[in-house]
mmCIF file of C-alpha atoms and ligand atoms in Angstrom:
data_model
loop_
_atom_site.group_PDB
_atom_site.id
_atom_site.type_symbol
_atom_site.label_atom_id
_atom_site.label_comp_id
_atom_site.label_asym_id
_atom_site.label_seq_id
_atom_site.Cartn_x
_atom_site.Cartn_y
_atom_site.Cartn_z
ATOM 1 C CA MET K 209 -13.422 -14.199 3.685
ATOM 2 C CA LYS K 210 -13.802 -13.255 0.029
ATOM 3 C CA THR K 211 -10.773 -12.730 -2.138
ATOM 4 C CA GLU K 212 -10.993 -10.661 -5.259
ATOM 5 C CA GLU K 213 -8.615 -9.628 -7.984
ATOM 6 C CA THR K 214 -8.185 -5.973 -8.825
ATOM 7 C CA SER K 215 -7.267 -4.238 -12.080
ATOM 8 C CA ILE K 216 -3.592 -4.778 -11.207
ATOM 9 C CA GLU K 217 -2.182 -8.288 -11.348
ATOM 10 C CA GLY K 218 -1.114 -9.619 -7.962
ATOM 11 C CA VAL K 219 -2.881 -6.909 -5.935
ATOM 12 C CA ILE K 220 -5.326 -8.971 -3.928
ATOM 13 C CA VAL K 221 -8.222 -7.655 -1.855
ATOM 14 C CA HIS K 222 -9.561 -9.781 0.985
ATOM 15 C CA ASP K 223 -12.985 -8.989 2.435
ATOM 16 C CA LEU K 224 -12.733 -9.999 6.088
ATOM 17 C CA VAL K 225 -15.488 -11.673 8.092
ATOM 18 C CA SER K 226 -16.432 -10.170 11.456
ATOM 19 C CA HIS K 227 -18.215 -12.410 13.947
ATOM 20 C CA ILE K 228 -20.579 -10.188 15.890
ATOM 21 C CA ASP K 229 -22.076 -11.146 19.214
ATOM 22 C CA ASP K 230 -23.473 -9.441 22.312
ATOM 23 C CA ARG K 231 -19.916 -8.613 23.497
ATOM 24 C CA GLY K 232 -18.651 -7.053 20.243
ATOM 25 C CA SER K 233 -16.824 -8.654 17.297
ATOM 26 C CA PHE K 234 -14.027 -11.031 16.340
ATOM 27 C CA THR K 235 -12.267 -10.728 12.964
ATOM 28 C CA GLU K 236 -9.409 -12.805 11.634
ATOM 29 C CA ILE K 237 -7.036 -10.422 9.834
ATOM 30 C CA TYR K 238 -4.253 -12.666 8.573
ATOM 31 C CA ARG K 239 -3.600 -16.300 7.709
ATOM 32 C CA GLU K 240 -0.409 -17.296 5.982
ATOM 33 C CA THR K 241 -2.492 -19.470 3.661
ATOM 34 C CA TRP K 242 -4.435 -16.456 2.393
ATOM 35 C CA LEU K 243 -1.488 -14.793 0.757
ATOM 36 C CA THR K 244 0.046 -16.571 -2.162
ATOM 37 C CA GLY K 245 3.728 -15.811 -2.399
ATOM 38 C CA PHE K 246 4.612 -14.148 0.860
ATOM 39 C CA LYS K 247 4.473 -14.313 4.617
ATOM 40 C CA SER K 248 4.528 -11.435 7.087
ATOM 41 C CA VAL K 249 7.685 -10.951 9.152
ATOM 42 C CA GLN K 250 6.957 -7.511 10.647
ATOM 43 C CA TRP K 251 3.766 -5.622 11.584
ATOM 44 C CA ASN K 252 3.348 -1.854 11.943
ATOM 45 C CA ILE K 253 0.631 0.463 13.217
ATOM 46 C CA VAL K 254 0.484 3.897 11.593
ATOM 47 C CA THR K 255 -1.648 6.877 12.612
ATOM 48 C CA SER K 256 -2.263 9.676 10.132
ATOM 49 C CA LYS K 257 -3.831 13.113 10.487
ATOM 50 C CA GLU K 258 -6.569 14.242 8.100
ATOM 51 C CA ASP K 259 -5.175 15.290 4.676
ATOM 52 C CA THR K 260 -1.947 13.301 5.077
ATOM 53 C CA LEU K 261 -0.513 11.531 2.031
ATOM 54 C CA ARG K 262 2.150 8.831 2.437
ATOM 55 C CA GLY K 263 3.980 7.994 -0.775
ATOM 56 C CA VAL K 264 4.113 7.317 -3.519
ATOM 57 C CA HIS K 265 6.436 4.404 -2.712
ATOM 58 C CA VAL K 266 7.522 1.240 -4.483
ATOM 59 C CA HIS K 267 9.676 -1.713 -3.454
ATOM 60 C CA LYS K 268 11.913 -4.098 -5.382
ATOM 61 C CA ASP K 269 11.890 -6.835 -2.792
ATOM 62 C CA HIS K 270 8.973 -6.742 -0.397
ATOM 63 C CA TYR K 271 5.187 -7.023 -0.247
ATOM 64 C CA ASP K 272 2.948 -4.786 1.859
ATOM 65 C CA TYR K 273 -0.235 -6.170 3.419
ATOM 66 C CA LEU K 274 -2.528 -3.565 4.935
ATOM 67 C CA MET K 275 -5.878 -2.768 6.471
ATOM 68 C CA VAL K 276 -7.511 0.262 8.038
ATOM 69 C CA LEU K 277 -8.490 0.019 11.696
ATOM 70 C CA SER K 278 -10.148 3.443 12.016
ATOM 71 C CA GLY K 279 -10.937 6.303 9.652
ATOM 72 C CA LYS K 280 -10.540 6.142 5.865
ATOM 73 C CA MET K 281 -7.741 5.638 3.368
ATOM 74 C CA LEU K 282 -7.706 6.217 -0.378
ATOM 75 C CA LEU K 283 -5.103 3.785 -1.683
ATOM 76 C CA GLY K 284 -3.593 4.779 -5.029
ATOM 77 C CA LEU K 285 -1.841 2.027 -7.012
ATOM 78 C CA HIS K 286 0.242 2.035 -10.217
ATOM 79 C CA ASP K 287 2.011 -0.926 -11.847
ATOM 80 C CA ILE K 288 5.587 -0.372 -13.139
ATOM 81 C CA ARG K 289 6.563 -4.031 -13.639
ATOM 82 C CA ARG K 290 7.891 -4.573 -17.161
ATOM 83 C CA ASP K 291 6.830 -8.259 -17.072
ATOM 84 C CA SER K 292 3.291 -7.522 -15.839
ATOM 85 C CA PRO K 293 0.210 -7.761 -18.117
ATOM 86 C CA THR K 294 -1.103 -4.722 -16.220
ATOM 87 C CA ILE K 295 2.020 -2.526 -16.560
ATOM 88 C CA GLY K 296 1.029 1.132 -16.513
ATOM 89 C CA THR K 297 -2.342 0.427 -14.914
ATOM 90 C CA SER K 298 -3.476 2.716 -12.088
ATOM 91 C CA GLN K 299 -6.281 2.156 -9.624
ATOM 92 C CA PHE K 300 -7.767 3.691 -6.488
ATOM 93 C CA LEU K 301 -9.186 1.539 -3.666
ATOM 94 C CA ASP K 302 -11.180 2.802 -0.680
ATOM 95 C CA LEU K 303 -10.289 1.219 2.639
ATOM 96 C CA SER K 304 -12.024 1.936 5.920
ATOM 97 C CA ALA K 305 -12.780 0.349 9.260
ATOM 98 C CA GLU K 306 -16.314 -0.200 7.981
ATOM 99 C CA ASN K 307 -15.470 -2.092 4.782
ATOM 100 C CA ARG K 308 -13.107 -4.413 6.674
ATOM 101 C CA ARG K 309 -10.840 -5.420 3.842
ATOM 102 C CA THR K 310 -7.156 -5.978 3.394
ATOM 103 C CA VAL K 311 -4.938 -5.403 0.375
ATOM 104 C CA SER K 312 -1.683 -7.167 -0.464
ATOM 105 C CA ILE K 313 0.635 -5.147 -2.708
ATOM 106 C CA PRO K 314 3.458 -6.974 -4.537
ATOM 107 C CA PRO K 315 6.901 -5.546 -5.310
ATOM 108 C CA GLY K 316 6.824 -3.270 -8.352
ATOM 109 C CA VAL K 317 3.382 -1.828 -7.667
ATOM 110 C CA CYS K 318 3.609 1.822 -6.615
ATOM 111 C CA HIS K 319 1.340 2.809 -3.758
ATOM 112 C CA GLY K 320 0.285 5.992 -2.030
ATOM 113 C CA PHE K 321 -2.011 6.349 0.957
ATOM 114 C CA TYR K 322 -4.219 9.449 1.212
ATOM 115 C CA PHE K 323 -6.254 10.005 4.377
ATOM 116 C CA PRO K 324 -9.371 12.187 3.835
ATOM 117 C CA GLN K 325 -9.964 11.849 7.563
ATOM 118 C CA ALA K 326 -7.683 10.883 10.422
ATOM 119 C CA ALA K 327 -6.962 7.140 10.340
ATOM 120 C CA THR K 328 -5.035 4.283 11.835
ATOM 121 C CA HIS K 329 -3.809 1.529 9.564
ATOM 122 C CA LEU K 330 -2.122 -1.761 10.324
ATOM 123 C CA TYR K 331 0.280 -3.231 7.827
ATOM 124 C CA SER K 332 2.818 -5.957 7.534
ATOM 125 C CA VAL K 333 5.795 -6.542 5.273
ATOM 126 C CA SER K 334 7.464 -9.650 3.895
ATOM 127 C CA THR K 335 11.021 -8.460 4.687
ATOM 128 C CA TYR K 336 12.340 -6.409 7.585
ATOM 129 C CA PHE K 337 12.562 -2.615 7.296
ATOM 130 C CA ASP K 338 15.269 -1.659 4.802
ATOM 131 C CA PRO K 339 15.321 1.993 3.651
ATOM 132 C CA ALA K 340 17.285 0.829 0.589
ATOM 133 C CA ASP K 341 14.143 -0.940 -0.611
ATOM 134 C CA ASP K 342 12.078 2.206 -0.282
ATOM 135 C CA LEU K 343 11.914 3.883 -3.716
ATOM 136 C CA GLY K 344 9.216 6.231 -4.933
ATOM 137 C CA CYS K 345 8.254 9.446 -6.681
ATOM 138 C CA LYS K 346 6.282 12.619 -6.011
ATOM 139 C CA PHE K 347 2.600 11.786 -5.444
ATOM 140 C CA ASP K 348 1.476 14.156 -8.236
ATOM 141 C CA CYS K 349 3.742 12.844 -11.022
ATOM 142 C CA PRO K 350 1.415 12.829 -14.089
ATOM 143 C CA GLU K 351 2.822 9.468 -15.249
ATOM 144 C CA LEU K 352 1.200 7.820 -12.213
ATOM 145 C CA ASN K 353 -2.212 8.711 -13.661
ATOM 146 C CA LEU K 354 -3.558 9.094 -10.118
ATOM 147 C CA SER K 355 -5.845 12.103 -9.626
ATOM 148 C CA TRP K 356 -5.610 12.611 -5.868
ATOM 149 C CA PRO K 357 -8.405 14.636 -4.193
ATOM 150 C CA THR K 358 -5.800 17.049 -2.828
ATOM 151 C CA LYS K 359 -3.140 19.342 -4.224
ATOM 152 C CA ASP K 360 -1.226 20.185 -1.050
ATOM 153 C CA PRO K 361 -1.441 17.359 1.499
ATOM 154 C CA ILE K 362 0.654 16.866 4.613
ATOM 155 C CA LEU K 363 3.821 15.112 3.378
ATOM 156 C CA SER K 364 7.023 13.870 4.984
ATOM 157 C CA ASP K 365 10.228 15.663 3.951
ATOM 158 C CA ARG K 366 11.200 12.483 2.116
ATOM 159 C CA ASP K 367 7.959 12.424 0.094
ATOM 160 C CA ARG K 368 8.036 16.192 -0.521
ATOM 161 C CA THR K 369 11.510 15.914 -2.091
ATOM 162 C CA ALA K 370 10.985 12.542 -3.794
ATOM 163 C CA ASP K 371 12.272 11.642 -7.251
ATOM 164 C CA ASN K 372 10.329 12.204 -10.425
ATOM 165 C CA TYR K 373 8.784 9.246 -12.220
ATOM 166 C CA SER K 374 11.689 8.499 -14.603
ATOM 167 C CA GLN K 375 14.232 8.748 -11.776
ATOM 168 C CA MET K 376 12.132 6.227 -9.826
ATOM 169 C CA LEU K 377 12.054 3.854 -12.823
ATOM 170 C CA ASP K 378 15.829 4.185 -13.289
ATOM 171 C CA LYS K 379 16.436 3.244 -9.655
ATOM 172 C CA PHE K 380 13.870 0.454 -9.710
ATOM 173 C CA TYR K 381 15.499 -1.147 -12.765
ATOM 174 C CA ALA K 382 19.112 -0.225 -11.947
ATOM 175 C CA ASP K 383 20.091 -3.832 -11.118
ATOM 176 C CA ALA K 384 18.187 -5.251 -14.089
ATOM 177 C CA ASN K 385 19.910 -2.804 -16.456
ATOM 178 C CA ALA K 386 23.368 -3.414 -14.947
HETATM 179 C C1 T46 L 612 8.708 1.564 7.379
HETATM 180 C C2 T46 L 612 9.359 1.778 8.729
HETATM 181 C C3 T46 L 612 9.610 3.034 9.213
HETATM 182 N N1 T46 L 612 10.198 3.191 10.433
HETATM 183 C C4 T46 L 612 10.422 4.565 10.919
HETATM 184 C C5 T46 L 612 11.241 5.421 9.972
HETATM 185 C C6 T46 L 612 10.675 6.797 10.173
HETATM 186 O O1 T46 L 612 11.339 7.431 11.273
HETATM 187 C C7 T46 L 612 9.221 6.556 10.575
HETATM 188 C C8 T46 L 612 8.253 6.796 9.451
HETATM 189 O O2 T46 L 612 8.681 6.037 8.329
HETATM 190 P P1 T46 L 612 8.202 6.455 6.854
HETATM 191 O O3 T46 L 612 8.238 7.939 6.723
HETATM 192 O O4 T46 L 612 9.004 5.619 5.905
HETATM 193 O O5 T46 L 612 6.688 5.952 6.860
HETATM 194 P P2 T46 L 612 5.671 6.044 5.603
HETATM 195 O O6 T46 L 612 5.874 7.295 4.857
HETATM 196 O O7 T46 L 612 4.333 5.742 6.155
HETATM 197 O O8 T46 L 612 6.112 4.854 4.631
HETATM 198 C C9 T46 L 612 6.050 3.519 5.044
HETATM 199 O O9 T46 L 612 4.821 2.929 4.753
HETATM 200 C C10 T46 L 612 4.511 2.660 3.394
HETATM 201 C C11 T46 L 612 3.606 1.458 3.338
HETATM 202 C C12 T46 L 612 5.619 2.362 2.526
HETATM 203 O O10 T46 L 612 5.417 1.889 1.387
HETATM 204 C C13 T46 L 612 6.990 2.656 2.917
HETATM 205 O O11 T46 L 612 7.816 1.600 2.463
HETATM 206 C C14 T46 L 612 7.185 2.779 4.391
HETATM 207 O O12 T46 L 612 8.399 3.474 4.600
HETATM 208 O O13 T46 L 612 9.159 5.186 11.010
HETATM 209 C C15 T46 L 612 10.534 2.124 11.227
HETATM 210 O O14 T46 L 612 11.057 2.295 12.349
HETATM 211 N N2 T46 L 612 10.303 0.856 10.764
HETATM 212 C C16 T46 L 612 9.721 0.633 9.542
HETATM 213 O O15 T46 L 612 9.510 -0.538 9.171
#
């Protein structure tokens, strides 16, 4: 299993190792020791139709740890952490069943998932589901500096009516500014 840094501090990519034999394959997908700083407390499976975009979301308190089981995902990332050396940095990562890699996303790194083809992804979180820790902004906010390959994807009502970038920042830093 190879671990590599990305352009955004704390976003870690793990290339998984699949053991192939005559029956099929065996791949370890998670070890607590792999992930510095957090452990998974809840796992989710998500299926998405082609041209779906989930996000852009950001969390104050929890990490996301994800991998694609089938299909393809374009993962868009953007750092809004004031104390990060990579604040303001954006990056796209391609995830697919073929490239067998996982990504851990720390609090304060915005993320959006675009599916150019139907996909299933598996992801875990470091704290239990809490809608109050689910901030975000419209996927096409120019401040994200993420040029998605779609202008009109399938969105949830929540994502379609999401905040703008400055509203997201205000909410993200509300406690810090209090
Ligand atoms: C996250 C979550 C959602 N739900 C229910 C709530 C909704 O009825 C439905 C879909 O949830 P949502 O629209 O929030 O799913 P996504 O748009 O894929 O977003 C989720 O996945 C990305 C990674 C995010 O960053 C968000 O934090 C997370 O909400 O599942 C649950 O029952 N438990 C959960 O833990």
